[in-house]
mmCIF file of C-alpha atoms in Angstrom:
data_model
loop_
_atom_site.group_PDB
_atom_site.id
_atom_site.type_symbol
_atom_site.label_atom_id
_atom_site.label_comp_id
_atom_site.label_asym_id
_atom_site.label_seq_id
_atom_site.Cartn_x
_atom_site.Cartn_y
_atom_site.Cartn_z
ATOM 1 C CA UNK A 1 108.148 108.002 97.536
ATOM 2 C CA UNK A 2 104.713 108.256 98.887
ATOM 3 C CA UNK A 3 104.337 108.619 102.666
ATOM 4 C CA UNK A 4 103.283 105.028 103.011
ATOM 5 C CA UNK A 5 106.027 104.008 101.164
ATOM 6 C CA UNK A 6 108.511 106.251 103.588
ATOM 7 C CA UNK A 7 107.140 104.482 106.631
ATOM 8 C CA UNK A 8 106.976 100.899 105.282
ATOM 9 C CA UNK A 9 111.008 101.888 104.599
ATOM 10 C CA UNK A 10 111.399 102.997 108.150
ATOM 11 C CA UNK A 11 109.810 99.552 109.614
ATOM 12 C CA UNK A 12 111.785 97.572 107.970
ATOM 13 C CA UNK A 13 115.169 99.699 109.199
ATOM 14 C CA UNK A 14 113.697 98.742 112.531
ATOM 15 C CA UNK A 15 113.940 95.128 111.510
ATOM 16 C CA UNK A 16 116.489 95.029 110.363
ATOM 17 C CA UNK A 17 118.769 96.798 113.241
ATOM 18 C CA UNK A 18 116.552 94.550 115.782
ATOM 19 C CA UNK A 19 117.640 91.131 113.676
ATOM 20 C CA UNK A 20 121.714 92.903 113.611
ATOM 21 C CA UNK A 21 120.972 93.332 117.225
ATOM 22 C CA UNK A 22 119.834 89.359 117.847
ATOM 23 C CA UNK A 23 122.185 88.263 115.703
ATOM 24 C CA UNK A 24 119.801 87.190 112.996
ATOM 25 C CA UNK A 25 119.441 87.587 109.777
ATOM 26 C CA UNK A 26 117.048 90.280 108.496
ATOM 27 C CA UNK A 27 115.344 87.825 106.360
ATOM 28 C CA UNK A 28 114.344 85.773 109.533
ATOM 29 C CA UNK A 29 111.412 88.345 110.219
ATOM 30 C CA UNK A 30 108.447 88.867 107.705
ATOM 31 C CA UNK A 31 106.484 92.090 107.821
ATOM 32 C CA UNK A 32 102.610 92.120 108.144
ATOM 33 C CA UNK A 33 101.109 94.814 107.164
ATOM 34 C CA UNK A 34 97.867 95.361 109.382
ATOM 35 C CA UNK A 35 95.757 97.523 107.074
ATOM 36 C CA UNK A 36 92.395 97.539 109.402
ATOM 37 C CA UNK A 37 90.185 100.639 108.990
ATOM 38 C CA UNK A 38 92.377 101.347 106.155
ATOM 39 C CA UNK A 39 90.478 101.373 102.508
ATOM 40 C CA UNK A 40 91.453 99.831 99.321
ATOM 41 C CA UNK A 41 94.155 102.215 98.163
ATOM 42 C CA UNK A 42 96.024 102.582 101.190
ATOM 43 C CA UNK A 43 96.758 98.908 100.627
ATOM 44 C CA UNK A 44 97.132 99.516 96.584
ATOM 45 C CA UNK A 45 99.747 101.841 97.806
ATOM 46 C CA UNK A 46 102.073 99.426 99.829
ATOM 47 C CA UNK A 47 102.005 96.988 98.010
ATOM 48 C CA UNK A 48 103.421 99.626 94.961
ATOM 49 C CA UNK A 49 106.481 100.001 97.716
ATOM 50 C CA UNK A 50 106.871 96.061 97.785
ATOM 51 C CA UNK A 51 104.671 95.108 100.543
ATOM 52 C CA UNK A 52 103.026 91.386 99.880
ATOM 53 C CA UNK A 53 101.449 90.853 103.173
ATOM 54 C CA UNK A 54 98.433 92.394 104.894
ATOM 55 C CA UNK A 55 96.662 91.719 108.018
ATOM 56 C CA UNK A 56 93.202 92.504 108.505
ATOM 57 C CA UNK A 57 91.365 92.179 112.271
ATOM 58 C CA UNK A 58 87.778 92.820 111.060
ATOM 59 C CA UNK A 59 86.076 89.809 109.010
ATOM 60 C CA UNK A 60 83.609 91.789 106.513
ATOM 61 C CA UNK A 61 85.661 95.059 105.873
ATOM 62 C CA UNK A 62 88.492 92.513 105.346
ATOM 63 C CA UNK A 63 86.281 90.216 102.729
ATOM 64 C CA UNK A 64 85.180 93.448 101.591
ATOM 65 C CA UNK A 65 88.909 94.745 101.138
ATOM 66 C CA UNK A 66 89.862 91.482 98.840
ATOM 67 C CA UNK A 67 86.831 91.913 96.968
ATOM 68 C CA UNK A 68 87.812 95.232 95.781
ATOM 69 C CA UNK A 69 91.306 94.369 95.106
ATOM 70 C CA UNK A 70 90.487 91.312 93.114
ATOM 71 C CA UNK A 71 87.729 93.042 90.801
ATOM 72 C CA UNK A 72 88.101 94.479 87.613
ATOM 73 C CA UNK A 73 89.047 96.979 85.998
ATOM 74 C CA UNK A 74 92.333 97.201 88.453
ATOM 75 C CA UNK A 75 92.794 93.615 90.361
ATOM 76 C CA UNK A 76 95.644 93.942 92.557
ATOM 77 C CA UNK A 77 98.571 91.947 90.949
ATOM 78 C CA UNK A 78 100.244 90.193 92.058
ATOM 79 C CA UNK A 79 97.538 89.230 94.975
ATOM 80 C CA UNK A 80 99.007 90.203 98.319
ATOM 81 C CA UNK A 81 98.568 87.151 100.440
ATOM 82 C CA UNK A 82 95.938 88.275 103.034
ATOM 83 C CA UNK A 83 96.022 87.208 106.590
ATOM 84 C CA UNK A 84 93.407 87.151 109.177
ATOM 85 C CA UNK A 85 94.461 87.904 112.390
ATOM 86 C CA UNK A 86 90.837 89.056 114.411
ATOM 87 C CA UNK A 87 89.005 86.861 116.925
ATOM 88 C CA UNK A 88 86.391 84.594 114.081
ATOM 89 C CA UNK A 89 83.546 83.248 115.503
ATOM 90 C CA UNK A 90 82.157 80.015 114.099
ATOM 91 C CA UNK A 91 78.557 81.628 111.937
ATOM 92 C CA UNK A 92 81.973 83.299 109.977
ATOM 93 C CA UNK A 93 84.669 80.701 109.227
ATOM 94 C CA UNK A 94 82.896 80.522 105.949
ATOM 95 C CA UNK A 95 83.993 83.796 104.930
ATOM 96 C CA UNK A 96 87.628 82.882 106.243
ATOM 97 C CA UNK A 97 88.179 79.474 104.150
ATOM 98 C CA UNK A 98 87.001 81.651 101.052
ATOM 99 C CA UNK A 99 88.763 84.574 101.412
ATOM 100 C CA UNK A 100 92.266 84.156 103.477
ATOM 101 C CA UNK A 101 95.466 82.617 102.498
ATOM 102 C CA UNK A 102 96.504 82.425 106.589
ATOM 103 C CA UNK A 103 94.292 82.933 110.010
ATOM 104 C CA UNK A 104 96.512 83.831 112.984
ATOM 105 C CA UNK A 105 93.424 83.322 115.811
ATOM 106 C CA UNK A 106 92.431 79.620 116.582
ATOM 107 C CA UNK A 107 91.872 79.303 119.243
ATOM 108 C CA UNK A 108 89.040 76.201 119.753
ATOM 109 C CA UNK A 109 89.010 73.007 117.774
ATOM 110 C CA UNK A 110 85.698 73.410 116.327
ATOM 111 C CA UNK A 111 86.800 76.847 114.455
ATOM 112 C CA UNK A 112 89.711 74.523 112.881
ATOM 113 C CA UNK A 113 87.466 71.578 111.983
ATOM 114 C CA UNK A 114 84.607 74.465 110.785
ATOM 115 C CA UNK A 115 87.671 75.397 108.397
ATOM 116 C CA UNK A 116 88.827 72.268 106.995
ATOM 117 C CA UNK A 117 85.686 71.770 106.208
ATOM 118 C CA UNK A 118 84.523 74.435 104.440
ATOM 119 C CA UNK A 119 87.725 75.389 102.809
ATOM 120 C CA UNK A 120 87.782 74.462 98.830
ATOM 121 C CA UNK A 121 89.769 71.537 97.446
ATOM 122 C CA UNK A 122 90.424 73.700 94.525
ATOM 123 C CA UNK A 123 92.396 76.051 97.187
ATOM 124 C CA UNK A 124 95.821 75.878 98.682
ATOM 125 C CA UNK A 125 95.456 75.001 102.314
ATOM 126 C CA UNK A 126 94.773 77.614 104.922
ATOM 127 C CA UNK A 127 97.649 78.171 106.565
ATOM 128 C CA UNK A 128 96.973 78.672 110.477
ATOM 129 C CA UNK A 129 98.568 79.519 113.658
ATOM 130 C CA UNK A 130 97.673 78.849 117.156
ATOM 131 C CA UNK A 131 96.550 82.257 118.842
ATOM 132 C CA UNK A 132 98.062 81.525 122.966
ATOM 133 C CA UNK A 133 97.198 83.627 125.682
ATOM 134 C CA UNK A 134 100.955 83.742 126.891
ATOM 135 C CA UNK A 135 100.554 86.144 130.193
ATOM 136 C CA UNK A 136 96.910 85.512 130.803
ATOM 137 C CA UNK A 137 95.817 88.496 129.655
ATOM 138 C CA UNK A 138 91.900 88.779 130.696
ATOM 139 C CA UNK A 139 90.483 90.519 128.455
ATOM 140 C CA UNK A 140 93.019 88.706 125.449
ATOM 141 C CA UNK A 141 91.524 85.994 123.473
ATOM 142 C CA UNK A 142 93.742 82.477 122.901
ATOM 143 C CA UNK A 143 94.355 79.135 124.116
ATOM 144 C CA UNK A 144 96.274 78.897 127.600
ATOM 145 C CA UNK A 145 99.523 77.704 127.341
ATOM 146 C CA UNK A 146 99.508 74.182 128.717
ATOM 147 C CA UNK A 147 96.580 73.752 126.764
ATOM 148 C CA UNK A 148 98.372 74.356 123.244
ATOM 149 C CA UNK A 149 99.805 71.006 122.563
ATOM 150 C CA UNK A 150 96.717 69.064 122.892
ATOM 151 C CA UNK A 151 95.277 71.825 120.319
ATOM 152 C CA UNK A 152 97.892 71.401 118.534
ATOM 153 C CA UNK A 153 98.103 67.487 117.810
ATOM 154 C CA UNK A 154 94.396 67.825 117.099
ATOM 155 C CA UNK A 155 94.568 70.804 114.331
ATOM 156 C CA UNK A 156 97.703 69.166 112.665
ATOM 157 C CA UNK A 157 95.448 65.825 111.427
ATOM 158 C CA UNK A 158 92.737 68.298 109.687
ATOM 159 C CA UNK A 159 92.917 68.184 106.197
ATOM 160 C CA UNK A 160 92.713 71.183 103.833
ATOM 161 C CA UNK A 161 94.710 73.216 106.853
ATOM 162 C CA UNK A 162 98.603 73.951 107.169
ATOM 163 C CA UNK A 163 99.901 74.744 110.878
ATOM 164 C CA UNK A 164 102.576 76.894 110.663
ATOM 165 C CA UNK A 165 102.578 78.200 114.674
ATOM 166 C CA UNK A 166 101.806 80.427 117.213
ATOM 167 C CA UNK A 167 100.492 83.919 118.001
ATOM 168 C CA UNK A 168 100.053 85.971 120.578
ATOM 169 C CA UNK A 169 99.242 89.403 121.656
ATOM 170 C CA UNK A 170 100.629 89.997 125.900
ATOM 171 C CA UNK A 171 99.551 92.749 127.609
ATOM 172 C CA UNK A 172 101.390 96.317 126.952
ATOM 173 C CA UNK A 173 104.507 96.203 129.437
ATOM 174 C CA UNK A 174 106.264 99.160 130.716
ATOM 175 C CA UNK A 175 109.866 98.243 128.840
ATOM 176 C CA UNK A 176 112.234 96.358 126.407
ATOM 177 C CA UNK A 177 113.145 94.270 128.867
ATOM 178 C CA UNK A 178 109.596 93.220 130.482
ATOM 179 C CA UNK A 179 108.436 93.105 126.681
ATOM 180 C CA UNK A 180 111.185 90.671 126.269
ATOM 181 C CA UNK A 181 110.554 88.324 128.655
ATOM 182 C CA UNK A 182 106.882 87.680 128.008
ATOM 183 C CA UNK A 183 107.683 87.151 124.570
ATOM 184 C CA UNK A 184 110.599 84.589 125.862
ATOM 185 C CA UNK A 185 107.831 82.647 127.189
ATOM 186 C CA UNK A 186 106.107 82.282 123.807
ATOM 187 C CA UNK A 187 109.419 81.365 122.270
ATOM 188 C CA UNK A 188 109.932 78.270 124.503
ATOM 189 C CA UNK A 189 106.273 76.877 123.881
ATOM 190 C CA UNK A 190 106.670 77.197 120.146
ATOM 191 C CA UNK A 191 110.252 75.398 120.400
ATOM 192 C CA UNK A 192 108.313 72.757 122.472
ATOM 193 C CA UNK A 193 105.225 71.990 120.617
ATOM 194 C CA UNK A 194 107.594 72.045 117.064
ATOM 195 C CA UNK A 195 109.568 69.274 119.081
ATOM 196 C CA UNK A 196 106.848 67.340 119.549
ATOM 197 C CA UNK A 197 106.950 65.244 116.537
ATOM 198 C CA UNK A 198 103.493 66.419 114.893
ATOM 199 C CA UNK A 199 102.351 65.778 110.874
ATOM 200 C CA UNK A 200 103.859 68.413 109.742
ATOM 201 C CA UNK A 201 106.323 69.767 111.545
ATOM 202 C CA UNK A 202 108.610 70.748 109.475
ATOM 203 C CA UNK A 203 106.206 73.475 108.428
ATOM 204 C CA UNK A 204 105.922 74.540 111.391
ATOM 205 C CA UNK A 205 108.024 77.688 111.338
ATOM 206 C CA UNK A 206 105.856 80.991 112.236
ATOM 207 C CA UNK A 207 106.177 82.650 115.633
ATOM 208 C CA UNK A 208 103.718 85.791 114.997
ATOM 209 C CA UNK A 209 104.285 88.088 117.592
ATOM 210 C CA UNK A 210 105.214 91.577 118.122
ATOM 211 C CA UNK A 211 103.658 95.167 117.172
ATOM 212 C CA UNK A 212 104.629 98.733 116.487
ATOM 213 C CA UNK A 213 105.380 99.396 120.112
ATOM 214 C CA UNK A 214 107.229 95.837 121.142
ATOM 215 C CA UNK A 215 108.722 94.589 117.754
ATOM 216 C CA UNK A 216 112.453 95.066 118.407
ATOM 217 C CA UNK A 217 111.746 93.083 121.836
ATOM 218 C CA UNK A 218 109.744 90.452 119.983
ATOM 219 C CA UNK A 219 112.210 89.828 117.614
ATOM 220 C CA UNK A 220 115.192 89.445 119.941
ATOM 221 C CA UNK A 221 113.144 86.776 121.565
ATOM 222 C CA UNK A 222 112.631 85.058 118.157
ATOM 223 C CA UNK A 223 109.559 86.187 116.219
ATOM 224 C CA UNK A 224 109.449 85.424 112.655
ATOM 225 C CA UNK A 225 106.531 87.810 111.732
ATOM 226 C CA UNK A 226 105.719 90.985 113.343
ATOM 227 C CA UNK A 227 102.378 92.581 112.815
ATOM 228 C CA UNK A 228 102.898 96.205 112.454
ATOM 229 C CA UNK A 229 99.701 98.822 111.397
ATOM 230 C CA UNK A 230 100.347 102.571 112.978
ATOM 231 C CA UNK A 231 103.610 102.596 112.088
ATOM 232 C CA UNK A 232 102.954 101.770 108.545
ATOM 233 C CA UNK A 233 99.299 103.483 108.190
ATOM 234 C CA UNK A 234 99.297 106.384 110.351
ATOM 235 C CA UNK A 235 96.978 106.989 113.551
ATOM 236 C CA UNK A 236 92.977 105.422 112.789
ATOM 237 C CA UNK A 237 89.939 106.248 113.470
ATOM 238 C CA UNK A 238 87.192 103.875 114.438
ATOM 239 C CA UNK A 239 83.871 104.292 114.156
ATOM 240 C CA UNK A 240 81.162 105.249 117.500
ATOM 241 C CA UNK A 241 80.013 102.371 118.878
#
């Protein structure tokens, strides 16, 4: 087994003991593969170990990432299902309703209505969560929290767009248990806005939320996908500014 293949094992050990720990059920949690700054092949490779899900944070190398995999001689098959999970500003929803089976990152109603709009009727709907700012993180992008329904209600009516839930990314904290709380905290506003009674809700089912260093805590406090790139990838290197 390739190296890639050895740590997308590993992950999903940690899943699973975190779900045994909960009391969940392993299945409960999907795995997102976040394959930023990572070419092609890296991707080529996990999906060859059974991966179907990849998250990319940076529009073009993304779009450019999908292109690749979808051109001849070689597509990818089957097509992973790609998510976008980086801040989008509104010059590049475009590029999102083309490309991206999910975005994880709205965040303003005019990015949603930019998507419904441009999105294809030929294509299944973009599925989208609600990116919150859970701990009011300043330098973190997302909705506040009492703000979410009203979002919410509003996204749910756009046609050509799915909403599935909520994501967030908190501020590092220093343990399990302080990890655990803030992601408590995103658990009880996604069990409140699904409550609501919007079109829809019984799709609404995705709590995205946890990372290689917080995804056991994340998933004791109910996450259904974790986003998980280091782990998976290795260590990256990003360009100078």
């Amino acid at each position: 087994m390739t190296m890639i293949g050895n740590n997308l094992q590993a992950v999903q050990e940690r899943i699973r003991r975190a779900c045994e720990a909960a009391g969940r059920a392993p299945g409960s949690v999907r795995l997102l593969a976040v394959s930023k700054t990572f070419g092609p092949e890296a991707v080529r490779e996990a999906a060859a170990a059974g991966q179907h899900a990849f998250g990319e944070n940076y529009l073009q190398e993304g779009v450019a990432k999908i292109e690749a995999l979808d051109a001849p001689p070689e597509p990818l098959r089957p097509r992973p299902e790609w998510h976008c999970i980086g801040p989008v500003q509104s010059n590049k929803t475009r590029l999102v309703a083309a490309h991206f089976d999910w975005l994880h990152s709205v965040d303003r109603l005019k990015i949603a209505q930019r998507l419904s709009e441009q999105r294809g009727a030929e294509q299944a709907p973009l599925q989208i969560c609600l990116q919150v700012n859970i701990d009011g993180g300043p330098s973190k992008s997302g909705v506040a929290p009492d703000e979410v329904l009203a979002l919410a209600r509003e996204v749910a009516l756009l046609p050509r767009l799915c909403l599935r839930g909520l994501m967030t990314i908190p501020e590092p904290q220093p343990d399990f248990e302080a990890q655990k709380q803030v992601h408590l905290r995103a658990r009880a506003l996604f069990d409140a806005v699904r409550a609501a009674g919007l079109p829809g809700a019984d799709q609404f089912d995705t709590l995205s939320m946890g990372m290689t260093g917080d995804l056991e805590a994340a998933i004791h406090a109910g996450s259904t996908m974790v986003r998980v790139g280091t782990a998976i990838f290795g260590g990256r290197s990003y360009p100078a500014a």
